[in-house]
CSV table of C-alpha atoms in Angstrom, one decimal:
chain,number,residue,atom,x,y,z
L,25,UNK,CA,-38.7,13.4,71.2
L,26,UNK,CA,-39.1,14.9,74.6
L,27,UNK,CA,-37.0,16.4,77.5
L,28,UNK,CA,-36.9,14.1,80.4
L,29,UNK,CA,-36.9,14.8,84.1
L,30,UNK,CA,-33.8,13.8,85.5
L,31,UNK,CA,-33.8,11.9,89.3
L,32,UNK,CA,-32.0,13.7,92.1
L,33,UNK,CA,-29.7,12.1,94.6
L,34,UNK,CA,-32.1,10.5,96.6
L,35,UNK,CA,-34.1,8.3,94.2
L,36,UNK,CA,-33.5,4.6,94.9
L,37,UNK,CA,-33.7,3.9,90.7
L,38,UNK,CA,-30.2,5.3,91.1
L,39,UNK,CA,-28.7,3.1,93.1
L,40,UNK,CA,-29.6,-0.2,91.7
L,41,UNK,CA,-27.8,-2.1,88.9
L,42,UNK,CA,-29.8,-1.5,85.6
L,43,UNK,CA,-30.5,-4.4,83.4
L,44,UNK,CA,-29.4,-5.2,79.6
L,45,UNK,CA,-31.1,-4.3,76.8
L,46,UNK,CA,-32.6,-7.7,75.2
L,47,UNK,CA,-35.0,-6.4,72.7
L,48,UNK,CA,-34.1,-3.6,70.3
L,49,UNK,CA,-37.0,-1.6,69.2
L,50,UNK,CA,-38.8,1.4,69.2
L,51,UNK,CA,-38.8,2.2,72.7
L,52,UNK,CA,-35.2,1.4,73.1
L,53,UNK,CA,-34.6,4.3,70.0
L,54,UNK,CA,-37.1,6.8,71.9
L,55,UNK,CA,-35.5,6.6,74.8
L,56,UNK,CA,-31.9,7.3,73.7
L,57,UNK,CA,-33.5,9.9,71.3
L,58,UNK,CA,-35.2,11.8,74.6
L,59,UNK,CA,-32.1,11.0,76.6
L,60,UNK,CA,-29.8,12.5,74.0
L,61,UNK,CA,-32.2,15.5,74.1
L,62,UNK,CA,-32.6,15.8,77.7
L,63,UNK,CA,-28.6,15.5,77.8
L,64,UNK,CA,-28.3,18.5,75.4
L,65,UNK,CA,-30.9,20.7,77.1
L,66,UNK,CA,-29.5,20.5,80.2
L,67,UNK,CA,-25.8,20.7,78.8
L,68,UNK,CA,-24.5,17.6,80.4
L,69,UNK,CA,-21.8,15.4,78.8
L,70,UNK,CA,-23.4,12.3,79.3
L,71,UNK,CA,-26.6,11.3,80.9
L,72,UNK,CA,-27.4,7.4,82.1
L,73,UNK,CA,-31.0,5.9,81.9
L,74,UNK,CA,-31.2,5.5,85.4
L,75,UNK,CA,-31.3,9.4,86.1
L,76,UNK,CA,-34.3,9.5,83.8
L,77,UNK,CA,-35.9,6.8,85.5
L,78,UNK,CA,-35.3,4.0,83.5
L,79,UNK,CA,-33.1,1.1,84.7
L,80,UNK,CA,-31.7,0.0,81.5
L,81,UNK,CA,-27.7,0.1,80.6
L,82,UNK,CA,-27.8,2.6,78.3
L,83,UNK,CA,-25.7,5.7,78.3
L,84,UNK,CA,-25.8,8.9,75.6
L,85,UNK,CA,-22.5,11.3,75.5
L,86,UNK,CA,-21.4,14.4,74.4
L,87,UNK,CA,-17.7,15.5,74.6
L,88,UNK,CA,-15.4,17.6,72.6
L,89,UNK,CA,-17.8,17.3,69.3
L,90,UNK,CA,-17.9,13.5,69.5
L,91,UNK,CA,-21.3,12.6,70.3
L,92,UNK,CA,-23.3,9.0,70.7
L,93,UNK,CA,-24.5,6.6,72.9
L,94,UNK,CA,-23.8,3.0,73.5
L,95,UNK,CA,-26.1,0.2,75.1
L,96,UNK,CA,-25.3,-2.9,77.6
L,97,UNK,CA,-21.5,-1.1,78.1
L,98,UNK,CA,-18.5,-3.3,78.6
L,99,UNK,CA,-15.3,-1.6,79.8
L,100,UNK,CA,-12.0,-2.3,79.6
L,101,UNK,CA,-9.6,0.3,82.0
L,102,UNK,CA,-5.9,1.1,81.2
L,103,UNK,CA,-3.9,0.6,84.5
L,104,UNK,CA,-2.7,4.2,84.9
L,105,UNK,CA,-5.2,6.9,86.1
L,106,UNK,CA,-5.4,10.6,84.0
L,107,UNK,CA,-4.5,13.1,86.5
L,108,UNK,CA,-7.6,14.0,89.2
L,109,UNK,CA,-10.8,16.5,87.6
L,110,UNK,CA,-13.4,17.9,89.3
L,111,UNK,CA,-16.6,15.9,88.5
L,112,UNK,CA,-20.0,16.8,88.9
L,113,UNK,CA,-23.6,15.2,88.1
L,114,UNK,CA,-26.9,15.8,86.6
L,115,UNK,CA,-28.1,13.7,89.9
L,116,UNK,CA,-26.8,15.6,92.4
L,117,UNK,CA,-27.0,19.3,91.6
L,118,UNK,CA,-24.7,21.8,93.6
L,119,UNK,CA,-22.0,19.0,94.4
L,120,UNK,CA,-18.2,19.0,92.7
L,121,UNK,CA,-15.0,17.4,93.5
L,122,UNK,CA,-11.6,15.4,91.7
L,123,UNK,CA,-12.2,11.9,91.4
L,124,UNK,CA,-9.3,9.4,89.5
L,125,UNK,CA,-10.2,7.9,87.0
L,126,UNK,CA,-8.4,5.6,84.7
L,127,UNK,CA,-6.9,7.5,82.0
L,128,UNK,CA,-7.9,5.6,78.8
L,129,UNK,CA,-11.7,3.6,78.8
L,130,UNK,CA,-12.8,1.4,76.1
L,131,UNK,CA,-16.7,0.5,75.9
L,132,UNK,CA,-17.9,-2.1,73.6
L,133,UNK,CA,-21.7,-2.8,73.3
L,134,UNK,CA,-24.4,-2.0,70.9
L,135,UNK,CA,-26.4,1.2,69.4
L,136,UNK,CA,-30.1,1.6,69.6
L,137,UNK,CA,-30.5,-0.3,66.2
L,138,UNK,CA,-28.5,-3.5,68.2
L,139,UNK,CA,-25.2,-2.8,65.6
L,140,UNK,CA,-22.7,-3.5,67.5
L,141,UNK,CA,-20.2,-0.7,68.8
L,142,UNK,CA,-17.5,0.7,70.5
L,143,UNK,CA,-16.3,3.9,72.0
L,144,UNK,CA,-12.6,4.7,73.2
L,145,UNK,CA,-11.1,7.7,74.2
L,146,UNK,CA,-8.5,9.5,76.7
L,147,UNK,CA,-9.1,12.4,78.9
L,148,UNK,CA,-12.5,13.9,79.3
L,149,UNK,CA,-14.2,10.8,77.5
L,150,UNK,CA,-12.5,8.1,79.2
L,151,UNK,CA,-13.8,10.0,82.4
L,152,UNK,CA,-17.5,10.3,81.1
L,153,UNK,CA,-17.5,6.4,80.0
L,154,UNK,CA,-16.6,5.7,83.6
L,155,UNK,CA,-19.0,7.9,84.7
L,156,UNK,CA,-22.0,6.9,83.3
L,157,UNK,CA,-21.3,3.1,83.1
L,158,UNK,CA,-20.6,3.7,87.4
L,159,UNK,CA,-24.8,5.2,86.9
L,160,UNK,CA,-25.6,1.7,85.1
L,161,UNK,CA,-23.7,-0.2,88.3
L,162,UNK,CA,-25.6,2.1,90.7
L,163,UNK,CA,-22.7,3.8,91.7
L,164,UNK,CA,-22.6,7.8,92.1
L,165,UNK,CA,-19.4,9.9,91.6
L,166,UNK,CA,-19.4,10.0,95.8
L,167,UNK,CA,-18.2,6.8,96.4
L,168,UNK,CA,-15.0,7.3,93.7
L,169,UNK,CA,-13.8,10.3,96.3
L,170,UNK,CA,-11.2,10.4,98.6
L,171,UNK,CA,-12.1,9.6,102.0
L,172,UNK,CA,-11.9,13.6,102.8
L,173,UNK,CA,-13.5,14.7,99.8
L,174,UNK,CA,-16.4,12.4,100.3
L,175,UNK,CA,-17.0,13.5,104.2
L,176,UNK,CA,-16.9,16.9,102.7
L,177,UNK,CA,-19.4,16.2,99.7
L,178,UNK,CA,-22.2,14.6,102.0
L,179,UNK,CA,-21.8,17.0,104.8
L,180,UNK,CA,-23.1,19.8,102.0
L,181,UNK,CA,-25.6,17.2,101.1
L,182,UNK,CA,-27.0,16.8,104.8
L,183,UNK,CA,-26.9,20.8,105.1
L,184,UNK,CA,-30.7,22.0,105.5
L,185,UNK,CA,-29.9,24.5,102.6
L,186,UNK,CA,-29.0,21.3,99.9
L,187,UNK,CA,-33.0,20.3,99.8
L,188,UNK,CA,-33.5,24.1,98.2
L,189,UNK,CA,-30.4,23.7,95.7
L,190,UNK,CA,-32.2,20.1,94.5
L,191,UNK,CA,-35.5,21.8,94.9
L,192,UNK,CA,-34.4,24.7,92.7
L,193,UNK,CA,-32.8,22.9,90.1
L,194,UNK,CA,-35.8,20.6,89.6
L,195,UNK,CA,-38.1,23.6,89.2
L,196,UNK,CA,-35.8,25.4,86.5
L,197,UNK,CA,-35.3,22.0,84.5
L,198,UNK,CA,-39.5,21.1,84.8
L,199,UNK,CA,-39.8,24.4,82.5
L,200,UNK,CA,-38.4,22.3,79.6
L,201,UNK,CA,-40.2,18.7,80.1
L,202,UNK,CA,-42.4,17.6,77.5
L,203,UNK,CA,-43.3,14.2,79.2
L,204,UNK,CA,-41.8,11.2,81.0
L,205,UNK,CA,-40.7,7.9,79.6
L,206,UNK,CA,-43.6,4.7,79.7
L,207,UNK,CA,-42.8,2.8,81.6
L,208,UNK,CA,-42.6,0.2,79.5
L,209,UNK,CA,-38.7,0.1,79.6
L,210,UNK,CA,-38.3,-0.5,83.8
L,211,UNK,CA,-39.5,3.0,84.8
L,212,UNK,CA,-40.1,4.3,87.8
């Protein structure tokens, strides 16, 4: 397993619509093995291939004990929202605001093995499923704010001083990378 280097706001891989998993092999396993292990050393709760490069739908999670991953995601969204929590991102370091989400997700797809799967929760879950499965749509927690929130959010992100909070955080996290994924599975 390695630590991989996660892609900062910025990188167009993150803004594209990953494509499904067809083939379930080894590479597929390494690469939620090193995403699960990236996730963990930088203590995020979830982590999508597309911020380690790798257009593919597949997601790893970590909240409240429950840990896993899920491949080729399909949500289904209760009507009513859970009540506004500040969000942040691997992707774009420095940056934090409430976004709504829906207050109860349920993903059904597939583990690394191709078993099918599902994963339901309320609260901090339901938020993290949205989350991540927005990464796999090439959609960034930005475009979920209110319309002041957002103005705010990419003003800090224009400021000259943002380039030295990416900047730094990319040099503290390169201490722990072992090596990049092939790019056999649609890296960049």
């Amino acid at each position: 397993m390695a630590v991989l280097g996660i892609r900062i706001i910025g990188d167009p891989v993150l803004r594209t619509r990953a494509q499904e998993v067809t083939e379930f092999g080894p590479e597929v396993q390494k690469l939620v093995e090193d995403m699960d292990q990236t996730m963990e050393n930088v203590e995020g709760a979830g982590l999508a291939a597309p911020q380690v490069g790798v257009s593919l739908r597949v997601f790893t999670y970590q909240i409240n004990g429950q840990r896993g991953h899920i491949i080729n995601p399909v949500l289904e969204l209760s009507q009513d929202y859970q009540p506004d929590v500040v969000e942040g991102c691997l992707s774009i370091p420095g940056i934090a605001a409430p976004v709504p989400r829906r207050r109860h997700a349920k993903a059904t797809g597939f583990d690394k093995y191709g078993n099918p799967i599902t994963i339901e929760g309320e609260g901090l879950l339901a938020r993290c499923i949205q989350h991540e499965t927005d990464h796999l749509d090439g959609i960034l927690f930005l475009e979920r704010l209110s319309e002041a929130e957002r103005k705010a959010a990419w003003k800090k992100l224009r400021a000259s001083n943002y380039q030295n909070t990416a900047a730094s955080t990319v040099q503290q996290r390169s201490g722990a990378l072992g090596s990049s994924f092939g790019a056999g599975l649609g890296g960049n």
